[in-house]
PDB file of C-alpha atoms in Angstrom:
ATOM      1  CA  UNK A   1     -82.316  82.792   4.098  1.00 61.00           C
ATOM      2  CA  UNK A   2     -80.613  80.102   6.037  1.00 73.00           C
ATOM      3  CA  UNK A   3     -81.122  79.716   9.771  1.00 83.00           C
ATOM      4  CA  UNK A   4     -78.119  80.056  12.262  1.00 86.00           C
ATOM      5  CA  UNK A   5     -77.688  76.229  12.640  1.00 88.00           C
ATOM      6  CA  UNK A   6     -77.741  75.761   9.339  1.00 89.00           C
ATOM      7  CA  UNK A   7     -75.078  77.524   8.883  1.00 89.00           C
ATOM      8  CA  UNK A   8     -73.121  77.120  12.062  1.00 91.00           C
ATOM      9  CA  UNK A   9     -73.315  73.137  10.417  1.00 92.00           C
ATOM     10  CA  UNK A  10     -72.020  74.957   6.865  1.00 92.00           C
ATOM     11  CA  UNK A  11     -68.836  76.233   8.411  1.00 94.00           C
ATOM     12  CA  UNK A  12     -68.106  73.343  10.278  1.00 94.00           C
ATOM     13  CA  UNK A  13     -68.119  70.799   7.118  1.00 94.00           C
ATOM     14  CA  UNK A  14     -66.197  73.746   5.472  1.00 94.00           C
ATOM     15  CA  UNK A  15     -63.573  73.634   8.108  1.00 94.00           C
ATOM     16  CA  UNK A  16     -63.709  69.802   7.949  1.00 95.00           C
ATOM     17  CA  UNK A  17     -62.778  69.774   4.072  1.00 94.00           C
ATOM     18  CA  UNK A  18     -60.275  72.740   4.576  1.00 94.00           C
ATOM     19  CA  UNK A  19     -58.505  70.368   7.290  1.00 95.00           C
ATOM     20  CA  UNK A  20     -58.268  67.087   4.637  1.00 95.00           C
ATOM     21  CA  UNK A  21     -57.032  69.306   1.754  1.00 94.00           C
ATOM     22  CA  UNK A  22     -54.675  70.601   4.088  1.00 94.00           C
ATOM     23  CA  UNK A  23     -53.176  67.556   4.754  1.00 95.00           C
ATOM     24  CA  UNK A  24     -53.670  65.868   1.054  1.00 94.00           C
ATOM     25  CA  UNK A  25     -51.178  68.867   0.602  1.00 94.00           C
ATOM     26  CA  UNK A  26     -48.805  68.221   2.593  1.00 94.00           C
ATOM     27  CA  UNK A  27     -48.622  64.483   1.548  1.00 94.00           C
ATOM     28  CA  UNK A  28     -48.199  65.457  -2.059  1.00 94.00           C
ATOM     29  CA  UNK A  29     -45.563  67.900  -0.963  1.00 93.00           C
ATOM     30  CA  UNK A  30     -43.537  64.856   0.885  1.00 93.00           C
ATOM     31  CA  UNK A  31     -44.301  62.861  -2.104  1.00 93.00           C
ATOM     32  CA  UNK A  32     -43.486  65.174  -4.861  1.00 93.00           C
ATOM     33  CA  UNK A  33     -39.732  65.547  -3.732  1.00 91.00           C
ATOM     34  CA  UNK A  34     -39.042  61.953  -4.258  1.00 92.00           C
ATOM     35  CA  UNK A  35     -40.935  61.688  -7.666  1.00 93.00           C
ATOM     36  CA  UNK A  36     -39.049  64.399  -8.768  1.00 92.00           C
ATOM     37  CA  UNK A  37     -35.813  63.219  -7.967  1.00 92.00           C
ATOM     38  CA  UNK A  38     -36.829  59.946  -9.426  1.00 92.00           C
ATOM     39  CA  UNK A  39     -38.253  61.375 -12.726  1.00 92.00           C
ATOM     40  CA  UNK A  40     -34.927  63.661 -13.205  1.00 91.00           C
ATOM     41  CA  UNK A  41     -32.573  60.742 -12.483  1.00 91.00           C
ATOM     42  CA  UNK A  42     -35.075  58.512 -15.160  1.00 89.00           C
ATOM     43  CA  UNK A  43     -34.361  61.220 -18.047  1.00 89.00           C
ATOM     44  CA  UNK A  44     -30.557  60.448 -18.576  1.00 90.00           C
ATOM     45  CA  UNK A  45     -30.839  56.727 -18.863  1.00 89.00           C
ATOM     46  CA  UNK A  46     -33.689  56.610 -21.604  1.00 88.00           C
ATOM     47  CA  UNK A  47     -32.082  59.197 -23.424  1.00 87.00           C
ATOM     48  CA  UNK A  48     -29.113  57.549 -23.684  1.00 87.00           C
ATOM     49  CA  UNK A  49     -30.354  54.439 -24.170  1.00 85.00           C
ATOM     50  CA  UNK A  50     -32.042  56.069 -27.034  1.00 83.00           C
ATOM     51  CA  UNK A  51     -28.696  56.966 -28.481  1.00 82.00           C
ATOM     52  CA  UNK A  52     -26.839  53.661 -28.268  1.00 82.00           C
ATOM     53  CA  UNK A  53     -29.984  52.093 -30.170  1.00 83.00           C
ATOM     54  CA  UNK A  54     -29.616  54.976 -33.012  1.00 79.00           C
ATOM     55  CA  UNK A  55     -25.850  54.503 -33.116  1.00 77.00           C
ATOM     56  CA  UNK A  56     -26.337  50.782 -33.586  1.00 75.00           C
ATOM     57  CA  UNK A  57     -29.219  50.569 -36.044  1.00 75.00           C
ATOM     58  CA  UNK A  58     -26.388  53.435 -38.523  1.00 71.00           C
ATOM     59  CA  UNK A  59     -24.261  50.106 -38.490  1.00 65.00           C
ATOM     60  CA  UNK A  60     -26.847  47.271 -39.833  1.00 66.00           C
ATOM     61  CA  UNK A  61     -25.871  46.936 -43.191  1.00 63.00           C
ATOM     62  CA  UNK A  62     -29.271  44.674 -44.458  1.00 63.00           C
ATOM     63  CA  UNK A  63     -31.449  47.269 -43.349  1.00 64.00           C
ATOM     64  CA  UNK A  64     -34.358  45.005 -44.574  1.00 67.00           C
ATOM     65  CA  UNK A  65     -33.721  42.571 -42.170  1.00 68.00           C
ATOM     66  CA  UNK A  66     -33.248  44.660 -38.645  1.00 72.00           C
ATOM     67  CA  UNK A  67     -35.957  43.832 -36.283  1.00 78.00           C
ATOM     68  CA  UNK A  68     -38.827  45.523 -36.756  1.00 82.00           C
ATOM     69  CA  UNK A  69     -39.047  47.081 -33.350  1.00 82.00           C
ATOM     70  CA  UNK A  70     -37.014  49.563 -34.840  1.00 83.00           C
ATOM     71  CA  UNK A  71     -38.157  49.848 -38.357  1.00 81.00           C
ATOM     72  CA  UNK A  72     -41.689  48.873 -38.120  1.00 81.00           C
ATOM     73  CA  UNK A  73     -43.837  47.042 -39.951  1.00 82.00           C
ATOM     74  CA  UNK A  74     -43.000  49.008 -43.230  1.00 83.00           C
ATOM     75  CA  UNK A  75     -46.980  50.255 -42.885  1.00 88.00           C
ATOM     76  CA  UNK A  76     -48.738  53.104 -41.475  1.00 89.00           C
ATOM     77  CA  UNK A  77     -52.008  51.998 -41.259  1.00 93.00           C
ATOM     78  CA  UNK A  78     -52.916  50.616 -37.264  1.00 94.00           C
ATOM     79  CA  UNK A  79     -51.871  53.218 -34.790  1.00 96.00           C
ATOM     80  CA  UNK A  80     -51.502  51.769 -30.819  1.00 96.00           C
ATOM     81  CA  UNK A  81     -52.039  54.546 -28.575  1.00 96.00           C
ATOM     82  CA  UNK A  82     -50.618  53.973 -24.895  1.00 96.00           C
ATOM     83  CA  UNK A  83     -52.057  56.483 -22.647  1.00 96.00           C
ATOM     84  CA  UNK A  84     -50.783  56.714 -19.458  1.00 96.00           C
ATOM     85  CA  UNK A  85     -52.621  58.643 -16.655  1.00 96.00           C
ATOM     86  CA  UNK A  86     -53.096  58.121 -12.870  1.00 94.00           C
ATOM     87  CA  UNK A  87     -55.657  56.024 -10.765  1.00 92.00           C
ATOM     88  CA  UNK A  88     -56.503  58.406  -8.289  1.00 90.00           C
ATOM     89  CA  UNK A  89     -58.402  61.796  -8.497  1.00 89.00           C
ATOM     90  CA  UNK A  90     -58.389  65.246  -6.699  1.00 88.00           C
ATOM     91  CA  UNK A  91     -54.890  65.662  -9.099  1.00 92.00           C
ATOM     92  CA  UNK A  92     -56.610  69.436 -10.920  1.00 89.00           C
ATOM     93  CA  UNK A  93     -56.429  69.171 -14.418  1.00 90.00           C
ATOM     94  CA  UNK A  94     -53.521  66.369 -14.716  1.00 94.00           C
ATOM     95  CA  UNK A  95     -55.359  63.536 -16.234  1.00 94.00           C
ATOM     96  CA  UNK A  96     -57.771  66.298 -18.509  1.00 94.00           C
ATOM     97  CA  UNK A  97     -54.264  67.361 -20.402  1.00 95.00           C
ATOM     98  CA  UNK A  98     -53.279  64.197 -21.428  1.00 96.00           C
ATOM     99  CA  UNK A  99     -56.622  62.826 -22.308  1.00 96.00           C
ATOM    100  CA  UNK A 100     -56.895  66.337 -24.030  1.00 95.00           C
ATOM    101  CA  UNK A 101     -53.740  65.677 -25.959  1.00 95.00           C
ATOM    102  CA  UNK A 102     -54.443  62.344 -26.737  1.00 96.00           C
ATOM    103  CA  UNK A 103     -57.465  62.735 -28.407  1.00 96.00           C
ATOM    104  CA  UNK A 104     -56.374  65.664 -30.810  1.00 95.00           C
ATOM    105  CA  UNK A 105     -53.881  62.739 -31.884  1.00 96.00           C
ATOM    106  CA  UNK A 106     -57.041  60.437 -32.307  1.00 96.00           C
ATOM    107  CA  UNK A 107     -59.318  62.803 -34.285  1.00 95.00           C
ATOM    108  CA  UNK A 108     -56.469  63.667 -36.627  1.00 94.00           C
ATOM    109  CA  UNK A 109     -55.844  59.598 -37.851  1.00 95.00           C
ATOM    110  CA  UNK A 110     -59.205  58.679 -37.531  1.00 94.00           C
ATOM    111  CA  UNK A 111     -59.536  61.993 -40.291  1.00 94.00           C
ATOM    112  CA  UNK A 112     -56.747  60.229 -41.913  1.00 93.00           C
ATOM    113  CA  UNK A 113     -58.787  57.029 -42.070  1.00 94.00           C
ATOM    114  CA  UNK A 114     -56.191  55.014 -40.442  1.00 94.00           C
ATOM    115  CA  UNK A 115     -57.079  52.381 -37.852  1.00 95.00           C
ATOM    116  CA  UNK A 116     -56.777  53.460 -33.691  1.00 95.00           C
ATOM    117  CA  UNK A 117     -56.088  50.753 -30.875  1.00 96.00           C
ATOM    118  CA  UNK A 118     -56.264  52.218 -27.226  1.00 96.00           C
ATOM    119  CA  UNK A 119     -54.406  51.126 -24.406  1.00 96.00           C
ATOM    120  CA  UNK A 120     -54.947  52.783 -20.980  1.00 96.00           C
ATOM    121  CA  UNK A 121     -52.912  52.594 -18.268  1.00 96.00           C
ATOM    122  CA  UNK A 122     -54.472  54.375 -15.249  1.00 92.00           C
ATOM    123  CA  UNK A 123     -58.670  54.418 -14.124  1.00 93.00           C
ATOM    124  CA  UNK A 124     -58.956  57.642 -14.524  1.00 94.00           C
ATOM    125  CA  UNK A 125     -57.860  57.866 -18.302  1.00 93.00           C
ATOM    126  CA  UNK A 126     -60.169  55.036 -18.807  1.00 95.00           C
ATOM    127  CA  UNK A 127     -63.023  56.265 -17.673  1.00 93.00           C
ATOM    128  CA  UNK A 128     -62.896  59.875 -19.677  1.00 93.00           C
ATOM    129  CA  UNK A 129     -62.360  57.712 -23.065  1.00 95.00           C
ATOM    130  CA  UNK A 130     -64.858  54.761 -22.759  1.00 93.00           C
ATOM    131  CA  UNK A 131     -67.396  57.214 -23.256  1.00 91.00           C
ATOM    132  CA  UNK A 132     -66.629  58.548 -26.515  1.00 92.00           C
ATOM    133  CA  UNK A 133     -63.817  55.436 -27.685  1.00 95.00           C
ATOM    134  CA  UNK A 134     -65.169  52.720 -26.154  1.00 93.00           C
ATOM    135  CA  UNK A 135     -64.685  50.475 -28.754  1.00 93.00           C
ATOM    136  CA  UNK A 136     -61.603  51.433 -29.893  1.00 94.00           C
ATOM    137  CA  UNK A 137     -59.976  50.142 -26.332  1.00 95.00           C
ATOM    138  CA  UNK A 138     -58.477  46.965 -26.721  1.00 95.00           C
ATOM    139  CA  UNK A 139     -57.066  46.877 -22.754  1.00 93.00           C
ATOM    140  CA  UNK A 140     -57.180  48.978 -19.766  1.00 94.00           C
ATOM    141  CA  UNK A 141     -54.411  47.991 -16.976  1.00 94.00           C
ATOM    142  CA  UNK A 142     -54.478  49.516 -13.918  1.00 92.00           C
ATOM    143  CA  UNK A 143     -51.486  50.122 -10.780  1.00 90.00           C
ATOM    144  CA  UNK A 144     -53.687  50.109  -7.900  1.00 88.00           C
ATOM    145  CA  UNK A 145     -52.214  48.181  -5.765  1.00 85.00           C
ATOM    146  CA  UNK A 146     -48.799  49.758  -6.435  1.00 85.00           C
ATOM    147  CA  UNK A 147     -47.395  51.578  -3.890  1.00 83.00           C
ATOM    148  CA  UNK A 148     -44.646  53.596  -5.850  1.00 87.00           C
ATOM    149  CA  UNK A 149     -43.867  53.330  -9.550  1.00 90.00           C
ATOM    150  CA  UNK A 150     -41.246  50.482 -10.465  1.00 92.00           C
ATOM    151  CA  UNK A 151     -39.704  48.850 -13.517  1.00 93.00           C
ATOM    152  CA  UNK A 152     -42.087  45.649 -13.059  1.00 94.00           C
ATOM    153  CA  UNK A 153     -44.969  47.514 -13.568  1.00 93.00           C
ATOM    154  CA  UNK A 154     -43.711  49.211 -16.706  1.00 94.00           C
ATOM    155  CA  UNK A 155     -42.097  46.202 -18.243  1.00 94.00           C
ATOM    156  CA  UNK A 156     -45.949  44.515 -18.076  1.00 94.00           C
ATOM    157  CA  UNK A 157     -47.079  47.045 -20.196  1.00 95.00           C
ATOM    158  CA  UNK A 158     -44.194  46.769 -22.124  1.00 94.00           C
ATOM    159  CA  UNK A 159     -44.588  43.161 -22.988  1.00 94.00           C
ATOM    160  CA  UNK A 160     -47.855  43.587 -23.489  1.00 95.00           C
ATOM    161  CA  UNK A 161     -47.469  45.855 -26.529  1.00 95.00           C
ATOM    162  CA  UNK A 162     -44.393  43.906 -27.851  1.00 94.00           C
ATOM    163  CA  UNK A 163     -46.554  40.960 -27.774  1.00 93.00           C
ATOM    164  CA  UNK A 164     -49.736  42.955 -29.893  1.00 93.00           C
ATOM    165  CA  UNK A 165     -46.860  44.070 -32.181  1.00 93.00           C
ATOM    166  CA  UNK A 166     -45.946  40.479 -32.541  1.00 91.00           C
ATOM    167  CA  UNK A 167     -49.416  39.311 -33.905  1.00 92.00           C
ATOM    168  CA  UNK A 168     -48.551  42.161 -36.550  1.00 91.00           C
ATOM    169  CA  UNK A 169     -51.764  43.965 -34.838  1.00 93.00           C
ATOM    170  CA  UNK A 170     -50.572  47.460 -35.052  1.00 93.00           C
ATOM    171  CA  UNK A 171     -47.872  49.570 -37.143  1.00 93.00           C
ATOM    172  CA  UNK A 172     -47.176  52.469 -35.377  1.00 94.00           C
ATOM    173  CA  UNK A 173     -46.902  53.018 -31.196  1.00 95.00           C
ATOM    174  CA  UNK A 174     -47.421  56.059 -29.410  1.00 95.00           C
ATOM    175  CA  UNK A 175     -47.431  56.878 -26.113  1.00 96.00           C
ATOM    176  CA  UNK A 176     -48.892  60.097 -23.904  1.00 97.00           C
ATOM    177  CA  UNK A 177     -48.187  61.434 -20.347  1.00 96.00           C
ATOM    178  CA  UNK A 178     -47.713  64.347 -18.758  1.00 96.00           C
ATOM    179  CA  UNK A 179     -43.269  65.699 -18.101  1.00 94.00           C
ATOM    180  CA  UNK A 180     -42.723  67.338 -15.129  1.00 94.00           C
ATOM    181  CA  UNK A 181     -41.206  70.988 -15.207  1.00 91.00           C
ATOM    182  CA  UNK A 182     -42.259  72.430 -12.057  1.00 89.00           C
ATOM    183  CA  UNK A 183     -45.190  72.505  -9.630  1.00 88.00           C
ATOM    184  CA  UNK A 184     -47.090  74.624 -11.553  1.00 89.00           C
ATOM    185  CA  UNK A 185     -46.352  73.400 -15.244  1.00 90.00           C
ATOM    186  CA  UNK A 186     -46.765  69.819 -16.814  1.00 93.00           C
ATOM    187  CA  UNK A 187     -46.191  69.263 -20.176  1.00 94.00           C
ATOM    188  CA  UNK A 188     -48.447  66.925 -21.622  1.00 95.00           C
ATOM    189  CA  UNK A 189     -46.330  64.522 -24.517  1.00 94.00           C
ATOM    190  CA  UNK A 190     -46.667  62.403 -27.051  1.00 94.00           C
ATOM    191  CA  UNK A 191     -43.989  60.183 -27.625  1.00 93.00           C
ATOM    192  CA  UNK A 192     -43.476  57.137 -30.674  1.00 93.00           C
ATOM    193  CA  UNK A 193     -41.869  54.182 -29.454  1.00 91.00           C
ATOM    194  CA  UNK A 194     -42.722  52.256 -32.277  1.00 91.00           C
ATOM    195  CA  UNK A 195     -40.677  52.182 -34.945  1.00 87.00           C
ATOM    196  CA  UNK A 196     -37.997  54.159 -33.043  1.00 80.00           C
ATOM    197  CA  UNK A 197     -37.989  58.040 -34.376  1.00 75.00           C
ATOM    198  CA  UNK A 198     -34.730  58.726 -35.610  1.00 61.00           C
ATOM    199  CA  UNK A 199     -35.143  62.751 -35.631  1.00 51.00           C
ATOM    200  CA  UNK A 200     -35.717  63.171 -31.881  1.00 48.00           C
ATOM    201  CA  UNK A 201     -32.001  62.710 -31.480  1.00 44.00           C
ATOM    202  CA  UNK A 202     -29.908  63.088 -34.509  1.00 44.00           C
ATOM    203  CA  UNK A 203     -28.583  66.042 -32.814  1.00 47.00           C
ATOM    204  CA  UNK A 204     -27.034  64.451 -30.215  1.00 45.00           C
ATOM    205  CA  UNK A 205     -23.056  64.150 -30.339  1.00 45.00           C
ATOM    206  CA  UNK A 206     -23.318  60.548 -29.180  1.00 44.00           C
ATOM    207  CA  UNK A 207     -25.043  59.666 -32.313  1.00 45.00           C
ATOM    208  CA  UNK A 208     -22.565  61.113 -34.536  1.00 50.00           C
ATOM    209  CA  UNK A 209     -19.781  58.515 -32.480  1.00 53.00           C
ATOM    210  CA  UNK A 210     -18.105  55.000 -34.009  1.00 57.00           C
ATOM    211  CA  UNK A 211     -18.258  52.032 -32.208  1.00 58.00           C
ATOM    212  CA  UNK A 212     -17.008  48.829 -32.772  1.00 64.00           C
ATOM    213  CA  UNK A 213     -19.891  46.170 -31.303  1.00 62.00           C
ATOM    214  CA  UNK A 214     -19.439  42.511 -30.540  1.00 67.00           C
ATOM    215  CA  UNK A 215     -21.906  40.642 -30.920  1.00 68.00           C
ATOM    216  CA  UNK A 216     -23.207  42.148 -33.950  1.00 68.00           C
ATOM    217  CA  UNK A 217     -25.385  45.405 -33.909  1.00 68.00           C
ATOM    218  CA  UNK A 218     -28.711  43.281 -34.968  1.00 68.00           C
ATOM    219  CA  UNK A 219     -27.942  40.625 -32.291  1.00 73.00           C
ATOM    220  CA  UNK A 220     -27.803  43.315 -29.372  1.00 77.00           C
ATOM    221  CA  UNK A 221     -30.829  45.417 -30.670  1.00 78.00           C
ATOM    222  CA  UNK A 222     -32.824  42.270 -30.771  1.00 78.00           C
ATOM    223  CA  UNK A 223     -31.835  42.364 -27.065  1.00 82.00           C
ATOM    224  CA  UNK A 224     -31.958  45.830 -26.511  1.00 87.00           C
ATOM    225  CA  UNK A 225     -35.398  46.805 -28.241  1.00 89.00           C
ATOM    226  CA  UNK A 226     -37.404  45.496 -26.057  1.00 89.00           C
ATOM    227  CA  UNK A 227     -35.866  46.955 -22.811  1.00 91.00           C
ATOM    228  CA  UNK A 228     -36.113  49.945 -24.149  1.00 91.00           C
ATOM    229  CA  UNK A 229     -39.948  49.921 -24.937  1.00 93.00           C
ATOM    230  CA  UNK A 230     -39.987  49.323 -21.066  1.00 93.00           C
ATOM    231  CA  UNK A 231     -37.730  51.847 -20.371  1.00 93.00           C
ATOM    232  CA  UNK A 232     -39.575  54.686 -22.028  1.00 93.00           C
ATOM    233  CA  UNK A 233     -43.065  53.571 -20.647  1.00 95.00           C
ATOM    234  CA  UNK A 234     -40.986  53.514 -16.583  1.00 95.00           C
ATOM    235  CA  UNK A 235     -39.491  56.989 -17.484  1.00 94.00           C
ATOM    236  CA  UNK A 236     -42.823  57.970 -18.584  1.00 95.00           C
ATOM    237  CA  UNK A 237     -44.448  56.604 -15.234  1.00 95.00           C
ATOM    238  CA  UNK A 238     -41.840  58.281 -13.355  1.00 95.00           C
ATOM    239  CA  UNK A 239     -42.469  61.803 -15.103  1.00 95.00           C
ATOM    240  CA  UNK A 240     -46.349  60.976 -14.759  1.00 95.00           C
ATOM    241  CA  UNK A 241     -45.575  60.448 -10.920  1.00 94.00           C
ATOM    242  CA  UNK A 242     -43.927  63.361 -10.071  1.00 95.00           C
ATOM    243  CA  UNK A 243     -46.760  65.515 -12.227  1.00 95.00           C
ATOM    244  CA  UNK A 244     -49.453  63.845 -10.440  1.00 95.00           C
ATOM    245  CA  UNK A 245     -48.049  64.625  -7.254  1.00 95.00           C
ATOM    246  CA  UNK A 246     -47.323  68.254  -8.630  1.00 94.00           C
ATOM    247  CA  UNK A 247     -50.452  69.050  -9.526  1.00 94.00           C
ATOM    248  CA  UNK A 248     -52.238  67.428  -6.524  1.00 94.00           C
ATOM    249  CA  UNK A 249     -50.280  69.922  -4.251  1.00 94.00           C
ATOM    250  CA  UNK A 250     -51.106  72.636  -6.465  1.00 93.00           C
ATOM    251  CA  UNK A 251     -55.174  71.776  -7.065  1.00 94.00           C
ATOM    252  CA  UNK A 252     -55.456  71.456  -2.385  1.00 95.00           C
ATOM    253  CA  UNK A 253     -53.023  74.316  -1.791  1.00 94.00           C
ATOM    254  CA  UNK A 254     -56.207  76.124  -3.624  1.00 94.00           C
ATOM    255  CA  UNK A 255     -58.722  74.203  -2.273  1.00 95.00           C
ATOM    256  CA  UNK A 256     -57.327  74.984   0.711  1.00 95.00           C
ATOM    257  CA  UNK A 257     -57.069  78.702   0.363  1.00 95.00           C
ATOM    258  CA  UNK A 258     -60.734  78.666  -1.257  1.00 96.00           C
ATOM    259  CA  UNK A 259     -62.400  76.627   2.064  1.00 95.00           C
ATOM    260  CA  UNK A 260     -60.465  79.457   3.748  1.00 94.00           C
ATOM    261  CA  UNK A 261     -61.990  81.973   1.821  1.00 95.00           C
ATOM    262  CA  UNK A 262     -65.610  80.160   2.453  1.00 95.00           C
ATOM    263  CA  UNK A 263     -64.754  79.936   6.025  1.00 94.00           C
ATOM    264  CA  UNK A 264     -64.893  83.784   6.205  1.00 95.00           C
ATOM    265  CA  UNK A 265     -67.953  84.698   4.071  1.00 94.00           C
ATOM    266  CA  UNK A 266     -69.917  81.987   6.207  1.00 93.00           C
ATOM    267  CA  UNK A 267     -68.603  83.670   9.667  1.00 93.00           C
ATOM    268  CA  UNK A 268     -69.802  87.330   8.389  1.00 93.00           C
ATOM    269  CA  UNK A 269     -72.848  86.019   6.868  1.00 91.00           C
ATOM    270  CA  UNK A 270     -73.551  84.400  10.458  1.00 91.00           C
ATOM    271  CA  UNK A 271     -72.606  87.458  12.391  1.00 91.00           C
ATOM    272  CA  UNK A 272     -75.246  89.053  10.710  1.00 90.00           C
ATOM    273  CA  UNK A 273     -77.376  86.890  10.782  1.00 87.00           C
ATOM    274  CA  UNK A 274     -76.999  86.401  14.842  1.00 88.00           C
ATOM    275  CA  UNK A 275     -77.153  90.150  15.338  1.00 89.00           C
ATOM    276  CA  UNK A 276     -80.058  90.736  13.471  1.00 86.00           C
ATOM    277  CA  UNK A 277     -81.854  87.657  15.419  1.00 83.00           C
ATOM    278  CA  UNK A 278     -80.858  89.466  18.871  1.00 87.00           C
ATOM    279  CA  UNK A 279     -82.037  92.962  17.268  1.00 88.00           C
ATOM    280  CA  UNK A 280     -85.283  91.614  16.114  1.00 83.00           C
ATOM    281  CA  UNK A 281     -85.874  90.133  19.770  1.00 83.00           C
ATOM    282  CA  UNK A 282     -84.613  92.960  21.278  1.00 85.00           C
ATOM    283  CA  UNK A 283     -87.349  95.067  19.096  1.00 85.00           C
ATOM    284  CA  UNK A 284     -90.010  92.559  20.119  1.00 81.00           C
ATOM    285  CA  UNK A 285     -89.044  92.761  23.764  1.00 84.00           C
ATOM    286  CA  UNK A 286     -89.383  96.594  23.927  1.00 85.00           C
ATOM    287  CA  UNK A 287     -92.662  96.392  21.752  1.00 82.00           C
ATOM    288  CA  UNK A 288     -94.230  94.158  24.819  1.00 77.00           C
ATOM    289  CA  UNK A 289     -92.709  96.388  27.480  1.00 75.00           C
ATOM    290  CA  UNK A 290     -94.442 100.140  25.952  1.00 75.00           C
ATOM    291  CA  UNK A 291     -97.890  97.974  24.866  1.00 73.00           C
ATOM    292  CA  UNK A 292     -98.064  97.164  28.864  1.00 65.00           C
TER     293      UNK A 292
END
């Protein structure tokens, strides 16, 4: 049984932790409302920028020829997985969703018997899949020194897999993060950026539209392509963000509650432990007093 400084010491580091969860709370609270803004403002600008590509690549008449940012190599046999996580911890089970997403994408076209080329973006996602696809990591990039998310720090990544693509290293590009619904709920995605999936919005109305483009359509998507790589890795950063910061609230607001929780087992278990000290001396005391 422990001894009354022992755990007088317990409840103390207890109350200690409960204090910096506390406040890691209330940081990710302050933080979460611009992340969310940010991510929910992102979503309209990818989405149609998404659109205007689809709407130009309907008017390329030599299909053969359009750049092959939007058709692809023609192959499906080298799969680029970008997987974008964060580079800080205490964030609950945020990075372990899109790790766990990511590598039920792996497994199934390594069972295909296609080649798999890792990216990371973010320590934490790196150092879950070195152990088991160490080899398969051709570069890990990290934000650290980033204070917020920006467009410079996606557009690096950005050219960096425009640039693999470009040395005809990989056919197909994927990318996985975590969307932002609530607080409570992140939904981990997987998203190809690589050639451009026409059925994610067919159904849009803007797609169905008829524009007249000057320059020609394969003269601006040679342009456009490669902004828009960058802008679906940002938007993903920004949706990654406000999840992180989500999820961090969510895993101290328990931590929290559970140091509370800790606090008052401790507190009885010392009471008792106190009293039954003061009853044994008091016991011992009497004992003396009736032997005399």
């Amino acid at each position: 049984m422990a001894s009354l400084d022992d755990l007088k010491k317990r409840i103390s580091s207890v109350k200690s932790t409960q204090k910096i969860t506390k406040a890691m709370k209330m940081v990710a609270a302050a933080k979460l409302r611009r992340a969310q803004e940010n991510a929910e403002k992102g979503r309209p600008y990818s989405e149609k920028m998404n659109n205007i590509i689809l709407n130009l690549s309907n008017g390329i008449s030599d299909k053969e020829n359009a750049p092959k940012l939007l058709t692809g190599s023609g192959e499906d046999k080298v799969h680029l997985c970008v997987v974008l996580t964060s580079d800080r911890g205490l964030c609950g089970g945020f990075n372990s969703n899109i790790i766990r997403k990511a590598k039920s994408y792996f497994i199934k076209i390594l069972n295909e018997g296609k080649t798999l080329k890792i990216i990371t973006v973010g320590s934490k996602g790196y150092d879950q899949l070195k152990r088991t696809y160490n080899s398969n990591i051709i570069e890990n990039i990290s934000f650290k020194d980033s204070k917020n998310v920006n467009y410079f720090d996606a557009d690096k990544v950005g050219k960096i897999i425009i640039s693999v693509f470009e040395k005809k290293e990989f056919d197909v590009c994927t990318i996985f993060y975590n969307q932002f619904k609530n607080v409570i709920t992140q939904i981990p995605q997987e998203q190809q950026i690589i050639p451009l999936k026409t059925s994610e919005t067919k159904n849009e109305s803007s797609f169905q539209d008829s524009y007249e483009f000057e320059p020609e359509e394969d003269e601006i998507l040679s342009n456009l392509l490669p902004k828009n790589i960058s802008t679906q890795i940002f938007k993903a950063m920004l949706e990654n963000s406000a999840s992180e910061q989500g999820s961090r609230m969510t895993a101290m607001d328990n931590a929290t509650r559970n140091a509370g929780e800790m606090v008052d087992k401790l507190t009885i278990q010392y009471n008792r432990s106190r009293q039954a000290a003061i009853t044994k001396e008091l016991i011992e005391i009497i004992s003396g007093a009736e032997s005399l």
